[in-house]
Short mmCIF file of C-alpha atoms in Angstrom, two decimals:
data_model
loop_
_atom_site.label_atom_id
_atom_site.label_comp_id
_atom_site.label_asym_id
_atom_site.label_seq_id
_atom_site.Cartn_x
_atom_site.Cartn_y
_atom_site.Cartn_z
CA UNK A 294 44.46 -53.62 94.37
CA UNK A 295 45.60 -56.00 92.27
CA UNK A 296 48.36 -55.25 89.56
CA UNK A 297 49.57 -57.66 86.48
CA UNK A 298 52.63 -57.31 84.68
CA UNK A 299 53.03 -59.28 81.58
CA UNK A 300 55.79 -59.42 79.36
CA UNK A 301 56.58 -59.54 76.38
CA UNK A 302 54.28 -57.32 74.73
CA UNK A 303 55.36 -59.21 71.38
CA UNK A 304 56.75 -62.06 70.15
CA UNK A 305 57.89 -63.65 67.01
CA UNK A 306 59.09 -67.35 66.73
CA UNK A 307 59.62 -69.72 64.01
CA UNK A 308 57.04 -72.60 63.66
CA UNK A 309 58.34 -75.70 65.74
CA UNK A 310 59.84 -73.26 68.07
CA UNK A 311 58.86 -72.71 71.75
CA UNK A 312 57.30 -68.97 73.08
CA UNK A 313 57.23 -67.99 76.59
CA UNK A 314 54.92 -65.27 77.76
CA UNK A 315 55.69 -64.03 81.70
CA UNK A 316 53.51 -61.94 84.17
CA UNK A 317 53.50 -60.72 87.50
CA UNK A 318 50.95 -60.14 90.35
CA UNK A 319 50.91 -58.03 93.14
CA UNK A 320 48.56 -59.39 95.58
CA UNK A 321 49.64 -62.60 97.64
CA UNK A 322 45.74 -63.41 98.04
CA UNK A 323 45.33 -63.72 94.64
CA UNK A 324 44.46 -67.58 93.49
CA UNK A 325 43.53 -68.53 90.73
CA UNK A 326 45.38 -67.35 87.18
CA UNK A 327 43.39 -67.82 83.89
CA UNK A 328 45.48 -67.49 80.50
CA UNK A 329 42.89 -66.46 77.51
CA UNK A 330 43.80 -66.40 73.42
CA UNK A 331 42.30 -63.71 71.63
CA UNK A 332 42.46 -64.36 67.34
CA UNK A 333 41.75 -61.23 65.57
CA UNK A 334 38.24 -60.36 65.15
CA UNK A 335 37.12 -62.47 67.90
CA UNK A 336 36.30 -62.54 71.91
CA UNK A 337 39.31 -63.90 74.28
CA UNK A 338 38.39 -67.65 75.11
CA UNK A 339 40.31 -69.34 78.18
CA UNK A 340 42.75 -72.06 77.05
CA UNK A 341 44.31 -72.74 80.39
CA UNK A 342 44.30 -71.96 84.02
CA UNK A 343 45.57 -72.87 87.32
CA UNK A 344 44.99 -72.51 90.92
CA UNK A 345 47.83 -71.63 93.41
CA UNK A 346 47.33 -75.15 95.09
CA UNK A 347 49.59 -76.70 92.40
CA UNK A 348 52.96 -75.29 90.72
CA UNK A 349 52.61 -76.52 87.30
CA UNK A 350 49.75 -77.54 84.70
CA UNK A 351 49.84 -79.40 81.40
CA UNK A 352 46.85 -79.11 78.54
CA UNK A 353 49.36 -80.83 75.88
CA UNK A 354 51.43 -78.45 73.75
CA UNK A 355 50.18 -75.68 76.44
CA UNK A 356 51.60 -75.98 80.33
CA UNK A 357 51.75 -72.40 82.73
CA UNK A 358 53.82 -73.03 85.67
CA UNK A 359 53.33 -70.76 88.93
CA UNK A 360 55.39 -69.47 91.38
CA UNK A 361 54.09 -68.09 94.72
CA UNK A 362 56.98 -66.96 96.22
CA UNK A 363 57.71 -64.98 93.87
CA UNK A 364 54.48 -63.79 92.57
CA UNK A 365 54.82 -65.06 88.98
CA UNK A 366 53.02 -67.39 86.38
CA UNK A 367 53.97 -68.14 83.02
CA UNK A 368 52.45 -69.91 79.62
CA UNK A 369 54.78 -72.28 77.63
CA UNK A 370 53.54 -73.06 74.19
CA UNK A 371 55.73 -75.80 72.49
CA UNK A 372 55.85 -76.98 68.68
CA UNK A 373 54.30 -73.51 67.75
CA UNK A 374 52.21 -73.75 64.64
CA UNK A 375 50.86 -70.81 62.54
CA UNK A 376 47.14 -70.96 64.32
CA UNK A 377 48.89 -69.93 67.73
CA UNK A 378 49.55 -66.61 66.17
CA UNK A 379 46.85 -64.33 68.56
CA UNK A 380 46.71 -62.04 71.39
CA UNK A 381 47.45 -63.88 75.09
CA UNK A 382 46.10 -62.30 78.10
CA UNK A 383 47.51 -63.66 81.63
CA UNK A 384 45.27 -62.72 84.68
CA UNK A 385 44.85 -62.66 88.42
CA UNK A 386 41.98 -62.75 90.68
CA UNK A 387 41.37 -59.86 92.98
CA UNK A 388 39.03 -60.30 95.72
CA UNK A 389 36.63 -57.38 96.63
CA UNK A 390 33.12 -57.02 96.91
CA UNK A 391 30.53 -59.41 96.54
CA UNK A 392 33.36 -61.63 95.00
CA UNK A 393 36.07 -61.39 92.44
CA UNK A 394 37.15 -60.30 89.42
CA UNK A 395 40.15 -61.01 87.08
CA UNK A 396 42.73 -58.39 86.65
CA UNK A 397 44.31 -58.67 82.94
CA UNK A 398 47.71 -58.36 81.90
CA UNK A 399 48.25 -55.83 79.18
CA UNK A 400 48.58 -58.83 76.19
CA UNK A 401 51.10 -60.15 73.82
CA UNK A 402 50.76 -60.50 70.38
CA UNK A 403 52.68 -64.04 69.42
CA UNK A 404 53.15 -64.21 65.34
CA UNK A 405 54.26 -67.93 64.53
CA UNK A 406 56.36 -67.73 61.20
CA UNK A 407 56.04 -70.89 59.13
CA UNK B 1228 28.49 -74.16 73.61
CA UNK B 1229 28.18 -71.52 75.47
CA UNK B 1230 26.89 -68.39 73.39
CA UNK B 1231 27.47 -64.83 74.24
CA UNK B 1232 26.19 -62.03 71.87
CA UNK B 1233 26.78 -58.51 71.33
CA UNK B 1234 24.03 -56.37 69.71
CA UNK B 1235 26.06 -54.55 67.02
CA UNK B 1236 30.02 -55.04 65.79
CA UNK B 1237 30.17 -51.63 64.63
CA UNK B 1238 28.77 -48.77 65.96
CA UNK B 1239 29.18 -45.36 65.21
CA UNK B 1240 27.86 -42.15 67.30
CA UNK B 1241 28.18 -38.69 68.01
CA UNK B 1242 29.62 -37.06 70.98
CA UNK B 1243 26.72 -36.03 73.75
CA UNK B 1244 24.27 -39.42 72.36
CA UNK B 1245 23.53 -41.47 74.72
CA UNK B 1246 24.18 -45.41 73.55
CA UNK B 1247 23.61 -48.78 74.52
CA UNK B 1248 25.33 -51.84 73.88
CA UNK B 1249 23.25 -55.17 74.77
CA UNK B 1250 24.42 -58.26 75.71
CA UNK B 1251 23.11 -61.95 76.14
CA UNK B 1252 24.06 -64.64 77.06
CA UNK B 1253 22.64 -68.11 76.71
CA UNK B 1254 23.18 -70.28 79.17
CA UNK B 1255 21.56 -69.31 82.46
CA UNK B 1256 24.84 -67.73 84.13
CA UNK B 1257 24.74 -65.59 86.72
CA UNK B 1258 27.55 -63.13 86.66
CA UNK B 1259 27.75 -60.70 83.49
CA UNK B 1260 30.63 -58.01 82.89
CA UNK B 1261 31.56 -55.22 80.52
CA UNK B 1262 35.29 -54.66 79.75
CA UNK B 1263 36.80 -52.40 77.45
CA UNK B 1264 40.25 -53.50 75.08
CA UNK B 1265 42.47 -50.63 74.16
CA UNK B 1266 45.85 -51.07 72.16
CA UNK B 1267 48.47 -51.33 74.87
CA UNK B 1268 45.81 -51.50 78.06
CA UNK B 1269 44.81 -54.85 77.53
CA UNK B 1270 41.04 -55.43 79.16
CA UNK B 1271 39.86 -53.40 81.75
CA UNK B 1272 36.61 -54.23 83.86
CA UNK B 1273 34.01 -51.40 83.12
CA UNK B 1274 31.24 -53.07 85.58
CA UNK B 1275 29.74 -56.76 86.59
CA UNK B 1276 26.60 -58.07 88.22
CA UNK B 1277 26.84 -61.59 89.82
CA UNK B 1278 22.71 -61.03 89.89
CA UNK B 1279 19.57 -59.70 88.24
CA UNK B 1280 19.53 -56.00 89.30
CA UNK B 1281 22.42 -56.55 91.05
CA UNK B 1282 25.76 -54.27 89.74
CA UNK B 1283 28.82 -53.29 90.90
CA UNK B 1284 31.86 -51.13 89.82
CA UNK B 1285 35.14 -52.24 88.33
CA UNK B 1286 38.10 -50.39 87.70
CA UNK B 1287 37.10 -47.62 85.22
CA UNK B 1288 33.12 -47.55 85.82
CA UNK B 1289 33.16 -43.47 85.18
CA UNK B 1290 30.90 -42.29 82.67
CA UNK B 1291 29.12 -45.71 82.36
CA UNK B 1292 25.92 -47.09 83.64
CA UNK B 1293 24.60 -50.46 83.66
CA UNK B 1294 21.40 -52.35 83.70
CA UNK B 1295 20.16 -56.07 84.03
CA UNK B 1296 16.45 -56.86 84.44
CA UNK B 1297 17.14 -60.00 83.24
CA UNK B 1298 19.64 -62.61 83.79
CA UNK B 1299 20.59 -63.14 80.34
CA UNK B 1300 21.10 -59.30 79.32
CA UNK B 1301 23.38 -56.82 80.65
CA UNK B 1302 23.10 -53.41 78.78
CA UNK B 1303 26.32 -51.02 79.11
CA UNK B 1304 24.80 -47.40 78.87
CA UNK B 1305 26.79 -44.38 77.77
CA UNK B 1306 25.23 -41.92 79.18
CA UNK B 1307 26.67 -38.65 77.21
CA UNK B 1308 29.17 -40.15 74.43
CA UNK B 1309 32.63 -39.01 74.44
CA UNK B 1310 35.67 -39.25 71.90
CA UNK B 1311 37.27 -40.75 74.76
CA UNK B 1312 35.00 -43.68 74.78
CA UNK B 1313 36.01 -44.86 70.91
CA UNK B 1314 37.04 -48.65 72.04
CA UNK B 1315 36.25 -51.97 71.71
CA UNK B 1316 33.71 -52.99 73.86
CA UNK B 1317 33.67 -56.52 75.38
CA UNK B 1318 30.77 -58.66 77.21
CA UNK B 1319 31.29 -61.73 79.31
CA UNK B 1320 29.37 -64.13 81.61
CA UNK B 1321 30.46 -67.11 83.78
CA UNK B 1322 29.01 -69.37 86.36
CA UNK B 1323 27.90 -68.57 89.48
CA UNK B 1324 30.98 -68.53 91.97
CA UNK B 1325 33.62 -66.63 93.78
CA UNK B 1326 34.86 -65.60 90.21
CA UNK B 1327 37.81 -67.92 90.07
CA UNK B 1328 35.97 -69.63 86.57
CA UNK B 1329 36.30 -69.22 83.08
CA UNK B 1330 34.57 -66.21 81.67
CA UNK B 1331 33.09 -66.51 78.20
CA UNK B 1332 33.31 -63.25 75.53
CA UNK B 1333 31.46 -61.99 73.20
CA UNK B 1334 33.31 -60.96 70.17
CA UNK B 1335 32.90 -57.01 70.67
CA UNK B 1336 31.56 -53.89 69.60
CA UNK B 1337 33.83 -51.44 68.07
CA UNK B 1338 32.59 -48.32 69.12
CA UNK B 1339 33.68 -44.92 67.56
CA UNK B 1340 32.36 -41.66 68.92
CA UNK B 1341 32.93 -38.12 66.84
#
């Protein structure tokens, strides 16, 4: 099945700075790759995603850029501010079943210093 | 806005009880899931139905049961509590679909079990 690496597991930046937040995937069917925020005390809510038809997508300060080849998708967060600070989950589809289901990276706590 | 509720925030039971945690959701999806969020694991998928009365297993369905008689609830049953079970329980739902869409959360139940 499906396997997602993600990396770091935290990360600390400066406000104004840039973070970048990697992951792997495993299975070449996979698709479609969701990235979802997760602020303390609350549910994760999707902020961007992108299909593998196209190699890069922008949702202004966000973008996450994919590459097939070799199996990995990464979220670019620019002009950090302080509400950024949260848990990011990157995920891959895994097809199975009736239909699929997303298969979650392991998370990375960002912390945006002002 | 999509609105996805979790019966309790807190819940606190013994070992051997049996528990439920309820979920609804309010706006007519058809696929449900339960995931649990452990420090380090990031989410893993408990169980899902794309249907009413329609289930099936995700990655760590052991010792969990599930029920939907309706399509807006989806009930996560412990049958026989267990220490090992102390997590925080998550609920989604999405649109109908291969599963390639954005999954809403609820914002959890912290479960403990003694």
């Amino acid at each position: 099945g499906e396997n997602v690496e993600q990396h770091p597991s935290t990360l600390s930046v400066q406000e104004g700075d840039s973070a970048v937040i990697k992951c792997t995937y495993s299975d070449s069917a996979s698709n479609y790759f969701p990235w979802y925020k997760q602020e303390l005390g609350k549910g994760p809510q999707l902020i961007i995603d992108i299909r593998s038809n196209v190699g890069e997508k922008k949702d202004q300060r966000i973008a996450v850029t994919l590459n097939k080849t070799a199996k990995h998708f990464s979220l670019h967060i620019t002009e950090t501010q302080p509400e950024d600070s949260a848990v990011y989950f990157c995920a891959a589809i895994q097809y199975g079943g009736s239909q699929g289901n997303l298969i979650f990276g392991k998370g990375t706590k960002l912390s945006v210093k002002p | 806005d999509v609105k996805v509720t979790q019966s309790s925030r807190y819940l606190v039971k013994r070992t051997g009880e049996k528990v439920f945690l309820e979920c609804v959701q309010d706006m007519d999806h058809e696929n449900m899931f339960w995931y649990r969020q452990d420090p380090g694991l990031g989410l893993r998928l408990i169980y899902f139905s794309y249907d009413v009365k329609m289930k099936e297993k995700g990655d760590i369905p052991e010792g969990y049961s599930v029920s939907r008689e309706k399509k807006e609830r989806f009930s996560l049953i412990l049958e026989s509590a267990s220490t090992n079970q102390t997590s925080m329980y998550l609920c989604a739902s999405s649109l109908w679909g291969t599963g390639a869409g954005e999954q809403f959360f609820g914002p959890g139940t912290r479960l403990t079990v003694l």
